[in-house]
Amino acid sequence: MLTRNLLSVNVPCLRGFSSAAASFLRTGDTLKQSRIFTSEDVLEYSKVSHDSNPLHFDSESARNAGFEDRLVHGMLVAALFPKIISSHFPGATYVSQSLHFRLPVYIGEEIVGEVEATNIREQKNRYLVKFKTACFKNGAIVIDGEAMAILPAPAVEQANTLA
């Protein structure tokens, strides 16, 4: 089974495969990436999304609403899924995503995003892949769902995230 981990510092780490050997995505294969979301990430996402909810910027507002501290936007956390897929399959087209937000994510927490191939179908020299998606903090699920992507090829490339 293929497993790929990318550390939060974006240095690729390969498990189970020699870097010289080609590996192909199979049902059950999992790709992972860790990330720690910062205040700057939340600010930049807010600028693009125009989501300026005080729960993301004001600790007192977040605590008054029943949270421990300021929240990371759920959609920012969910952006790990297409990033994981596209970093291993350049040219992939992300076609759908369902999401369930289970627990809050706070600024400074390490989140592990994971996608697992559950179905692979070849269509006209491309591959339609269904993924089970989940993000975890301290082993607990914070977001889960499913994604579909069209991959130009099933060969898994070592993620090059140092750019």
mmCIF file of C-alpha atoms in Angstrom:
data_model
loop_
_atom_site.group_PDB
_atom_site.id
_atom_site.type_symbol
_atom_site.label_atom_id
_atom_site.label_comp_id
_atom_site.label_asym_id
_atom_site.label_seq_id
_atom_site.Cartn_x
_atom_site.Cartn_y
_atom_site.Cartn_z
ATOM 1 C CA MET A 1 0.000 0.000 0.000
ATOM 2 C CA LEU A 2 1.272 3.441 -0.918
ATOM 3 C CA THR A 3 1.670 5.989 1.830
ATOM 4 C CA ARG A 4 3.097 9.471 1.345
ATOM 5 C CA ASN A 5 3.656 11.958 4.149
ATOM 6 C CA LEU A 6 4.573 15.596 3.729
ATOM 7 C CA LEU A 7 5.794 17.329 6.826
ATOM 8 C CA SER A 8 4.436 20.711 7.886
ATOM 9 C CA VAL A 9 7.687 22.246 6.702
ATOM 10 C CA ASN A 10 6.816 20.942 3.217
ATOM 11 C CA VAL A 11 9.739 18.513 2.968
ATOM 12 C CA PRO A 12 8.604 15.322 1.239
ATOM 13 C CA CYS A 13 9.028 12.054 3.104
ATOM 14 C CA LEU A 14 8.549 8.773 1.259
ATOM 15 C CA ARG A 15 7.631 5.503 2.944
ATOM 16 C CA GLY A 16 7.657 2.100 1.361
ATOM 17 C CA PHE A 17 9.081 3.012 -2.039
ATOM 18 C CA SER A 18 12.495 3.663 -3.495
ATOM 19 C CA SER A 19 12.624 7.092 -5.115
ATOM 20 C CA ALA A 20 13.780 5.378 -8.323
ATOM 21 C CA ALA A 21 10.794 3.022 -8.508
ATOM 22 C CA ALA A 22 7.608 4.156 -10.187
ATOM 23 C CA SER A 23 4.505 3.690 -8.056
ATOM 24 C CA PHE A 24 0.919 3.631 -9.225
ATOM 25 C CA LEU A 25 -2.182 4.652 -7.300
ATOM 26 C CA ARG A 26 -4.341 1.714 -6.232
ATOM 27 C CA THR A 27 -7.560 1.445 -4.236
ATOM 28 C CA GLY A 28 -6.672 1.722 -0.545
ATOM 29 C CA ASP A 29 -3.582 3.880 -1.124
ATOM 30 C CA THR A 30 -3.304 6.912 1.172
ATOM 31 C CA LEU A 31 -1.585 10.271 0.740
ATOM 32 C CA LYS A 32 -1.015 12.570 3.752
ATOM 33 C CA GLN A 33 0.228 16.037 4.584
ATOM 34 C CA SER A 34 0.609 17.906 7.877
ATOM 35 C CA ARG A 35 0.218 21.634 8.336
ATOM 36 C CA ILE A 36 0.126 24.146 11.149
ATOM 37 C CA PHE A 37 -2.191 27.053 10.324
ATOM 38 C CA THR A 38 -0.976 30.495 11.414
ATOM 39 C CA SER A 39 -2.619 33.859 12.066
ATOM 40 C CA GLU A 40 -1.152 35.013 8.752
ATOM 41 C CA ASP A 41 -2.814 32.080 6.932
ATOM 42 C CA VAL A 42 -6.181 33.061 8.452
ATOM 43 C CA LEU A 43 -5.695 36.727 7.525
ATOM 44 C CA GLU A 44 -4.714 35.930 3.925
ATOM 45 C CA TYR A 45 -7.626 33.499 3.508
ATOM 46 C CA SER A 46 -9.998 36.120 4.892
ATOM 47 C CA LYS A 47 -8.798 38.648 2.302
ATOM 48 C CA VAL A 48 -9.488 36.248 -0.560
ATOM 49 C CA SER A 49 -12.765 34.829 0.760
ATOM 50 C CA HIS A 50 -14.096 38.064 2.304
ATOM 51 C CA ASP A 51 -14.964 36.036 5.419
ATOM 52 C CA SER A 52 -14.214 38.425 8.271
ATOM 53 C CA ASN A 53 -16.209 36.614 10.954
ATOM 54 C CA PRO A 54 -14.859 37.784 14.355
ATOM 55 C CA LEU A 55 -14.505 34.131 15.437
ATOM 56 C CA HIS A 56 -11.378 34.062 13.258
ATOM 57 C CA PHE A 57 -9.841 37.319 14.524
ATOM 58 C CA ASP A 58 -11.015 38.087 18.047
ATOM 59 C CA SER A 59 -10.253 35.671 20.901
ATOM 60 C CA GLU A 60 -12.929 37.193 23.135
ATOM 61 C CA SER A 61 -15.630 36.782 20.478
ATOM 62 C CA ALA A 62 -14.543 33.178 19.945
ATOM 63 C CA ARG A 63 -14.632 32.426 23.688
ATOM 64 C CA ASN A 64 -18.036 34.124 24.043
ATOM 65 C CA ALA A 65 -19.308 31.792 21.316
ATOM 66 C CA GLY A 66 -18.071 28.747 23.261
ATOM 67 C CA PHE A 67 -14.720 28.136 21.576
ATOM 68 C CA GLU A 68 -11.297 27.970 23.229
ATOM 69 C CA ASP A 69 -9.761 30.641 20.982
ATOM 70 C CA ARG A 70 -9.741 31.996 17.413
ATOM 71 C CA LEU A 71 -10.759 29.519 14.719
ATOM 72 C CA VAL A 72 -9.136 28.630 11.423
ATOM 73 C CA HIS A 73 -11.652 28.848 8.560
ATOM 74 C CA GLY A 74 -13.003 25.363 7.880
ATOM 75 C CA MET A 75 -12.625 25.777 4.130
ATOM 76 C CA LEU A 76 -8.977 26.756 4.589
ATOM 77 C CA VAL A 77 -8.372 23.495 6.449
ATOM 78 C CA ALA A 78 -10.287 21.573 3.750
ATOM 79 C CA ALA A 79 -7.980 23.093 1.116
ATOM 80 C CA LEU A 80 -5.440 20.466 2.221
ATOM 81 C CA PHE A 81 -7.313 17.861 0.157
ATOM 82 C CA PRO A 82 -6.824 19.324 -3.350
ATOM 83 C CA LYS A 83 -3.286 20.360 -2.376
ATOM 84 C CA ILE A 84 -2.384 16.775 -1.450
ATOM 85 C CA ILE A 85 -3.883 15.400 -4.672
ATOM 86 C CA SER A 86 -2.386 18.004 -7.022
ATOM 87 C CA SER A 87 1.058 17.775 -5.425
ATOM 88 C CA HIS A 88 1.220 14.070 -6.345
ATOM 89 C CA PHE A 89 -0.741 14.234 -9.616
ATOM 90 C CA PRO A 90 0.171 17.407 -11.555
ATOM 91 C CA GLY A 91 -2.634 18.302 -13.931
ATOM 92 C CA ALA A 92 -5.323 16.697 -11.747
ATOM 93 C CA THR A 93 -8.775 18.260 -12.007
ATOM 94 C CA TYR A 94 -10.690 18.441 -8.732
ATOM 95 C CA VAL A 95 -14.353 17.836 -9.612
ATOM 96 C CA SER A 96 -16.259 17.451 -6.332
ATOM 97 C CA GLN A 97 -15.958 17.488 -2.552
ATOM 98 C CA SER A 98 -18.355 16.768 0.306
ATOM 99 C CA LEU A 99 -17.380 17.960 3.771
ATOM 100 C CA HIS A 100 -18.490 17.389 7.347
ATOM 101 C CA PHE A 101 -16.990 19.747 9.941
ATOM 102 C CA ARG A 102 -16.664 17.746 13.166
ATOM 103 C CA LEU A 103 -14.406 19.774 15.494
ATOM 104 C CA PRO A 104 -12.982 23.307 15.525
ATOM 105 C CA VAL A 105 -9.418 23.954 14.391
ATOM 106 C CA TYR A 106 -7.508 26.624 16.309
ATOM 107 C CA ILE A 107 -4.597 28.704 15.084
ATOM 108 C CA GLY A 108 -1.305 26.961 15.827
ATOM 109 C CA GLU A 109 -2.671 23.396 15.884
ATOM 110 C CA GLU A 110 -1.046 20.746 13.720
ATOM 111 C CA ILE A 111 -3.548 19.230 11.295
ATOM 112 C CA VAL A 112 -2.934 16.079 9.275
ATOM 113 C CA GLY A 113 -4.842 15.886 5.989
ATOM 114 C CA GLU A 114 -5.354 12.472 4.427
ATOM 115 C CA VAL A 115 -6.858 11.253 1.160
ATOM 116 C CA GLU A 116 -7.466 7.552 0.496
ATOM 117 C CA ALA A 117 -8.289 6.224 -2.972
ATOM 118 C CA THR A 118 -11.534 4.246 -2.707
ATOM 119 C CA ASN A 119 -12.386 3.808 -6.401
ATOM 120 C CA ILE A 120 -10.356 4.223 -9.592
ATOM 121 C CA ARG A 121 -11.992 4.127 -13.028
ATOM 122 C CA GLU A 122 -10.200 4.622 -16.343
ATOM 123 C CA GLN A 123 -12.060 6.881 -18.791
ATOM 124 C CA LYS A 124 -10.613 7.924 -22.137
ATOM 125 C CA ASN A 125 -6.955 7.637 -21.058
ATOM 126 C CA ARG A 126 -7.663 9.530 -17.827
ATOM 127 C CA TYR A 127 -8.559 8.264 -14.377
ATOM 128 C CA LEU A 128 -11.612 9.227 -12.344
ATOM 129 C CA VAL A 129 -10.683 8.664 -8.702
ATOM 130 C CA LYS A 130 -12.913 8.791 -5.655
ATOM 131 C CA PHE A 131 -11.125 9.638 -2.410
ATOM 132 C CA LYS A 132 -12.157 9.342 1.222
ATOM 133 C CA THR A 133 -10.925 12.568 2.842
ATOM 134 C CA ALA A 134 -10.188 13.398 6.476
ATOM 135 C CA CYS A 135 -8.284 15.913 8.569
ATOM 136 C CA PHE A 136 -7.115 15.039 12.072
ATOM 137 C CA LYS A 137 -5.767 16.841 15.127
ATOM 138 C CA ASN A 138 -4.285 14.728 17.888
ATOM 139 C CA GLY A 139 -5.873 11.676 16.244
ATOM 140 C CA ALA A 140 -9.425 13.123 16.291
ATOM 141 C CA ILE A 141 -11.305 13.804 13.043
ATOM 142 C CA VAL A 142 -11.952 17.521 12.496
ATOM 143 C CA ILE A 143 -13.213 17.289 8.884
ATOM 144 C CA ASP A 144 -14.187 14.310 6.766
ATOM 145 C CA GLY A 145 -15.903 13.673 3.463
ATOM 146 C CA GLU A 146 -15.308 12.471 -0.086
ATOM 147 C CA ALA A 147 -13.653 13.966 -3.145
ATOM 148 C CA MET A 148 -13.533 13.125 -6.841
ATOM 149 C CA ALA A 149 -10.650 14.051 -9.110
ATOM 150 C CA ILE A 150 -9.679 13.337 -12.687
ATOM 151 C CA LEU A 151 -6.032 12.304 -12.900
ATOM 152 C CA PRO A 152 -4.065 12.438 -16.157
ATOM 153 C CA ALA A 153 -2.167 9.273 -15.102
ATOM 154 C CA PRO A 154 -2.170 6.899 -12.113
ATOM 155 C CA ALA A 155 1.599 7.274 -11.531
ATOM 156 C CA VAL A 156 2.300 8.914 -8.189
ATOM 157 C CA GLU A 157 4.913 11.640 -8.307
ATOM 158 C CA GLN A 158 7.001 12.653 -5.330
ATOM 159 C CA ALA A 159 5.515 15.939 -4.190
ATOM 160 C CA ASN A 160 7.741 18.898 -4.929
ATOM 161 C CA THR A 161 6.537 21.519 -2.491
ATOM 162 C CA LEU A 162 9.803 23.398 -2.045
ATOM 163 C CA ALA A 163 9.038 26.308 -4.341
#
